[in-house]
Phi, psi and omega in degrees: 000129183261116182239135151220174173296089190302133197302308184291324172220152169341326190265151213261158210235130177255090168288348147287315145356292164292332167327277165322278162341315169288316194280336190290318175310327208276142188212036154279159178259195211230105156346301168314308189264347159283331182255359205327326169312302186274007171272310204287352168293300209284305175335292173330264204333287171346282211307307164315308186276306177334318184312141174061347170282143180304163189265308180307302175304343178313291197309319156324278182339307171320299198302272126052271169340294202273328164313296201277342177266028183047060185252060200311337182291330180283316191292305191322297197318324204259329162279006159274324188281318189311316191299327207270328178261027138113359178269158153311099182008300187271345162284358197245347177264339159283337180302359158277356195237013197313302175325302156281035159195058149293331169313359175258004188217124166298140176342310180304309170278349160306304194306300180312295162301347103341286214282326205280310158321305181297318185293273166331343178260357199326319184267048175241000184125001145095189154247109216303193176295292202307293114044285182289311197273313194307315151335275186307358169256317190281335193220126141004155158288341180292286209278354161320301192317298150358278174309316159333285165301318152356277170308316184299289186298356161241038151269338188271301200312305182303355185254312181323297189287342190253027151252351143278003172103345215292155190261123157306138185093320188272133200241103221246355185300000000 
């Protein structure tokens, strides 16, 4: 059982508990199986954009992504995955904040989390020039594209779970 404390109050909160409890609740339909031709599209597709790309950065991006669409079931999910390929705590509590703790991030992944905004963000003003090029100085033209897609597929994931409902914590992979 995973308990933590609640801030506000003494008492300790069972978070598999609540886990549970939200998926028994959830009364939405389960993307996969309404849809298998197209999860299995979308899977491909991950899978494809991720190739020749670093992982830990794959994983930034995610995160990254899944912050600006409120997406908590995709953030649980990617920052579990980050800590297992090896990232740090204190890089993974910053990445909403990257812009103030770039020491904590290389140039490159600065470029990347800069493009994984502009993109997830398009009616906020698109992806400047600027932007752009700074991306294209840190990634080939292959893992810019590479990159790209990244970001398009876990911008699809985040609207997928959160017009299905899905429950943070539950790993559904």
């Amino acid at each position: 059982m995973t308990t933590h404390t609640n801030e506000t109050q003494s008492t300790p909160v069972d978070t598999e508990a609540g886990i549970a409890a939200a998926e028994a609740a959830r009364t939405r339909l389960n993307f996969g199986s309404a849809a298998r031709k197209t999860f299995r599209a979308v899977i491909a597709l991950d899978a494809a954009a991720r190739e020749g790309l670093d992982p830990a950065l794959v994983e930034l991006v995610q995160i990254r992504a899944s912050h600006l669409n409120g997406c908590a079931y995709c953030l649980h999910m990617h920052t579990n995955d980050a800590r297992k390929a090896g990232e740090t705590e204190d890089r993974l509590h910053l990445v909403p904040l990257w812009r103030e703790a770039r020491h904590f991030y290389t140039a490159r992944e600065q470029a990347a989390l800069a493009l994984t905004e502009a993109v997830t963000s398009l009616p906020l003003g698109g992806v400047s020039d600027e932007v752009y090029a700074e991306a294209a100085v840190h990634f080939g033209e292959e893992e810019l594209a590479q990159l790209i897609g990244v970001i398009c597929v876990i911008n699809t994931w985040n609207r997928v779970a959160l017009a299905t409902g899905k429950v943070a914590g539950v790993d559904e992979r």
